[in-house]
XYZ file of C-alpha atoms in Angstrom:
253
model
C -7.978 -1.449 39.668
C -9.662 -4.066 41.746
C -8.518 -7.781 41.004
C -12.416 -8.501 39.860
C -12.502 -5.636 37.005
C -9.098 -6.857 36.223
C -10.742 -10.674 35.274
C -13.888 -9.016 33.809
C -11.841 -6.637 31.451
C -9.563 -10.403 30.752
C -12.892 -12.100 30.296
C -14.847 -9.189 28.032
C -11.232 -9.071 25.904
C -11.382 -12.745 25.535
C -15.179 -12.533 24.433
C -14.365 -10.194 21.885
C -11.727 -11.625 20.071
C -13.171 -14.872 19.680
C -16.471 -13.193 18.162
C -13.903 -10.924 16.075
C -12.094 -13.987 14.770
C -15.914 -15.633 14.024
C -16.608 -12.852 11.991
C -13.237 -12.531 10.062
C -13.831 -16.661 9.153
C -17.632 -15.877 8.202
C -16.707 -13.040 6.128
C -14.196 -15.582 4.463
C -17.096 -17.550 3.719
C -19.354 -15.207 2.130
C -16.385 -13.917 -0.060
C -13.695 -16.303 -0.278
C -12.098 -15.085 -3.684
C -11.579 -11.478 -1.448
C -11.071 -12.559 2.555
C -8.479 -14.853 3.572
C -10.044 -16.283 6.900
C -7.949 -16.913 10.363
C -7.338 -20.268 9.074
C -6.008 -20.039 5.946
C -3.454 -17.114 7.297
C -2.604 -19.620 9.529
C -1.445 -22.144 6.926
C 0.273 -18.831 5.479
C 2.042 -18.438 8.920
C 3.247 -22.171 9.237
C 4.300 -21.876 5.376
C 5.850 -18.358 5.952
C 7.953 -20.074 8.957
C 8.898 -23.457 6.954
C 10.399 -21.482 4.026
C 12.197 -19.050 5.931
C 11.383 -16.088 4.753
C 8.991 -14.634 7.507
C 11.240 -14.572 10.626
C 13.931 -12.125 8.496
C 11.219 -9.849 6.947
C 9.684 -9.222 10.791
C 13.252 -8.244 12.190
C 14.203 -6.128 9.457
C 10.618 -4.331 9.647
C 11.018 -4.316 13.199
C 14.615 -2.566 13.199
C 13.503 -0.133 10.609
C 10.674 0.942 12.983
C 12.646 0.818 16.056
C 15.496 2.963 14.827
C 12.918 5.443 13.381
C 10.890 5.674 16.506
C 13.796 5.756 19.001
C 15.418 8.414 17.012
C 12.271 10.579 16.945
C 11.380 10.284 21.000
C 14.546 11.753 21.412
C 14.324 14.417 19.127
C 10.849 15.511 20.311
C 11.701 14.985 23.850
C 14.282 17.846 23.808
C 13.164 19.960 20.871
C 9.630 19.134 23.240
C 10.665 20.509 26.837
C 12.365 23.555 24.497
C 9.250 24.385 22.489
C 7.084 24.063 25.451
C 9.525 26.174 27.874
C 10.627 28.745 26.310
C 8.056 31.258 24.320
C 9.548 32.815 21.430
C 10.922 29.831 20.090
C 7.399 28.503 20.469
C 6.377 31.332 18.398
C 9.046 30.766 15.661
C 8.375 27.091 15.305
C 5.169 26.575 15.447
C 3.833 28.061 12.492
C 6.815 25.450 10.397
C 5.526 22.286 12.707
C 1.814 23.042 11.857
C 2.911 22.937 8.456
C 4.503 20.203 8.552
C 1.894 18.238 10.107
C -0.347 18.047 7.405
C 1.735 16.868 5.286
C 1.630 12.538 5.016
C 4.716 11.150 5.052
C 4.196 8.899 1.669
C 4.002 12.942 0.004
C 8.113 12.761 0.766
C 9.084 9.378 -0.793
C 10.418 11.435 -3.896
C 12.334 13.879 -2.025
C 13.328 10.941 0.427
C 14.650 9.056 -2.501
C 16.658 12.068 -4.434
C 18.103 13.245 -1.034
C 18.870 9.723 0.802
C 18.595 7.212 -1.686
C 16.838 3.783 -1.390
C 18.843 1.998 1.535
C 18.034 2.037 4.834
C 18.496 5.547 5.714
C 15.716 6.269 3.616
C 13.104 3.824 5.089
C 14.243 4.956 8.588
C 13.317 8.577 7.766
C 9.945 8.013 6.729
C 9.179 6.288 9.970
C 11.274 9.429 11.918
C 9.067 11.572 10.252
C 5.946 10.196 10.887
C 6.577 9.766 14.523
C 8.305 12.511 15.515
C 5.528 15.496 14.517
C 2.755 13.346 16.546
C 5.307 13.005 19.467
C 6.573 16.525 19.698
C 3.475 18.149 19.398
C 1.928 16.032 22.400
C 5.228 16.912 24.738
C 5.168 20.075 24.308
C 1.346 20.226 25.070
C 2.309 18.302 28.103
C 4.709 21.110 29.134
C 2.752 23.986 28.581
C -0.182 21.962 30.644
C 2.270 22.195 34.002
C -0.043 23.411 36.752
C 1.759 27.658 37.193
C 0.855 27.063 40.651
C 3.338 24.375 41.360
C 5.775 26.303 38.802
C 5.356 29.730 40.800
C 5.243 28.122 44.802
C 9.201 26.257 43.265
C 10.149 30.075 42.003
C 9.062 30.900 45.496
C 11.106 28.786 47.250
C 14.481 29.284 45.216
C 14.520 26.946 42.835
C 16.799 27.588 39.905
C 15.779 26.844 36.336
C 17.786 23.237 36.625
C 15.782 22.185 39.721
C 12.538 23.540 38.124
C 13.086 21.617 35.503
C 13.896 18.055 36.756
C 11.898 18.133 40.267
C 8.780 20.373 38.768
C 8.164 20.406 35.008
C 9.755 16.684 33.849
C 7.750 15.103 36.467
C 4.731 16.615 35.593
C 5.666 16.215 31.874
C 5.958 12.221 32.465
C 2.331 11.193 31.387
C 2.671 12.876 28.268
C 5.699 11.562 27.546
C 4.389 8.082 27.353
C 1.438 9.237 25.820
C 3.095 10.420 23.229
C 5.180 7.114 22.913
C 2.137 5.266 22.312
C 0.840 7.629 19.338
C 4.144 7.584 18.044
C 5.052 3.797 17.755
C 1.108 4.025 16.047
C 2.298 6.286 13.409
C 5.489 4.277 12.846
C 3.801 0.989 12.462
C 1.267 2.849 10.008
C 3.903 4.260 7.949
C 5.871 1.433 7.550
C 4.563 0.315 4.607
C 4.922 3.491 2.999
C 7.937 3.017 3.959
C 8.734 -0.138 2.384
C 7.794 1.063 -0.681
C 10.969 2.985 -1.311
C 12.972 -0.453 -3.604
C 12.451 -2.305 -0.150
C 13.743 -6.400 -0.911
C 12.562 -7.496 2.580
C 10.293 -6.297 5.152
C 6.045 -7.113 6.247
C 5.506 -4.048 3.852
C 6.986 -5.135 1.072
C 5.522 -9.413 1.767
C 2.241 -7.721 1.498
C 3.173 -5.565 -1.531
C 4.134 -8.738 -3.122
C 1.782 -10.782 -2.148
C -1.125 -8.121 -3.264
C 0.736 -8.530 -6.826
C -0.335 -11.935 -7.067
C -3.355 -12.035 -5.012
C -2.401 -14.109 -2.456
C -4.606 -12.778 0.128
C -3.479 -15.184 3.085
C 0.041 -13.638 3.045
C -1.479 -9.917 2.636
C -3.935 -10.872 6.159
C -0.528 -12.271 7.332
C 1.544 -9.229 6.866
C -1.258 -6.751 8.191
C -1.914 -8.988 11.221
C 1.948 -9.729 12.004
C 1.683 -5.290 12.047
C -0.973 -5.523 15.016
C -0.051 -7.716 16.898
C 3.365 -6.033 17.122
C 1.967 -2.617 17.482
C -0.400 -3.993 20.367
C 2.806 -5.661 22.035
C 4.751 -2.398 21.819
C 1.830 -0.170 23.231
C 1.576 -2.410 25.922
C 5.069 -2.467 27.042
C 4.829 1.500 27.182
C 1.466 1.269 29.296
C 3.331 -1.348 31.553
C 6.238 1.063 31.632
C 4.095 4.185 32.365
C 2.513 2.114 35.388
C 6.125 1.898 37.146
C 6.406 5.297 36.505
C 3.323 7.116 37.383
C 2.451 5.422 40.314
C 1.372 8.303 42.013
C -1.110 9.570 39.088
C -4.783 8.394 40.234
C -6.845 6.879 37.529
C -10.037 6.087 36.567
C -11.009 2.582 36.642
């Protein structure tokens, strides 16, 4: 990407969130008993920060979603590669995986709550669940989408399975790896709340549960905006982290 469609897409991004934040605090305007505008959720920032309860309810959300994700990549990264490698487990699991797909992760709360209680474990889980389905099913995509030519010329030069693996099909794999990263922090920031709903004390999920009880709208915009702009953060790290990585992928500008 040239350095002048790097400024214009800085300059078009700019442009838009200053007409999105115009918007937000006109819609405030026009119904001020239902939209807290950028302003007053930043009074509910400075107040959330002066009180102390804010900074503590971010970290624990954050850990929750952290250990969830993590734990998920690196169950769909091997159950992934195995899925997408070998056939008749393919055939076995699928059917189960499809199945559980459709189901929303808020649907489990009950059985998340009779199995694993209301601590941490359970919150955790939710989150897992969420992200690893999306994950796995985009990995294992990834390896079934490994160009057979490149697979067949390694077999022809006498390549075991263990080289095939690492210096064929993991390299090739890489872009949907980090594809399915991003979709997978999405769906654990989206579930969080759902989450949070399981006796949570602390967390963004349950400030904006409480909040919603007594209609403070500021801190609800807080909460839901505080989930963004984390979300955004993390999806950028793994796009900054798939650049190092796929350097020799071309792209489309």
């Amino acid at each position: 990407m040239t350095k002048i469609t790097k400024y214009s897409q800085r300059i078009f991004g700019m442009l838009s969130i200053i007409a999105g934040l115009g918007i937000w605090q006109v819609a405030e305007l026009k119904l001020p008993t239902l939209v807290a505008g950028p302003i007053q959720v930043g009074y509910a920032l400075i107040a959330g920060l002066q009180n102390g309860t804010l900074i503590p309810d971010v970290f624990i959300s954050l850990e929750r979603v952290l250990e969830g994700f993590i734990l998920a990549l690196l169950c769909a990264v091997i159950l992934g590669f195995i899925i997408g490698w070998y056939q008749p487990i393919r055939w076995i699991l699928n059917p189960w995986l499809q199945f559980l797909r459709m189901i929303p992760p808020i649907a489990l709360i009950p059985l998340v709550v009779v199995y694993l209680g209301v601590g941490q474990p359970a919150k955790v889980f939710v989150i897992f669940f969420a992200a690893f389905l999306v994950m796995l099913v985009t990995i294992y995509q990834g390896v079934r989408q490994v160009d057979v030519t490149l697979v067949r010329a390694a077999r022809v030069l006498g390549c075991n399975d263990w080289i095939l693996f690492f210096r064929v099909i993991l390299p090739a794999s890489i872009p949907y790896i980090f594809t399915a990263m991003r979709l997978g922090i999405a769906a654990a920031w989206t579930t969080l709340v759902a989450a949070e709903l399981i006796a949570a004390s602390h967390g963004l999920g349950f400030m904006i549960e409480q909040a919603s009880n007594y209609f403070e709208m500021p801190v609800v915009y807080l909460g839901i905006t505080i989930i963004g702009a984390l979300g955004i953060a993390m999806d950028r790290g793994i796009l900054a982290l798939e650049g190092k990585f796929t350097l020799w992928q071309e792209k489309i500008l």
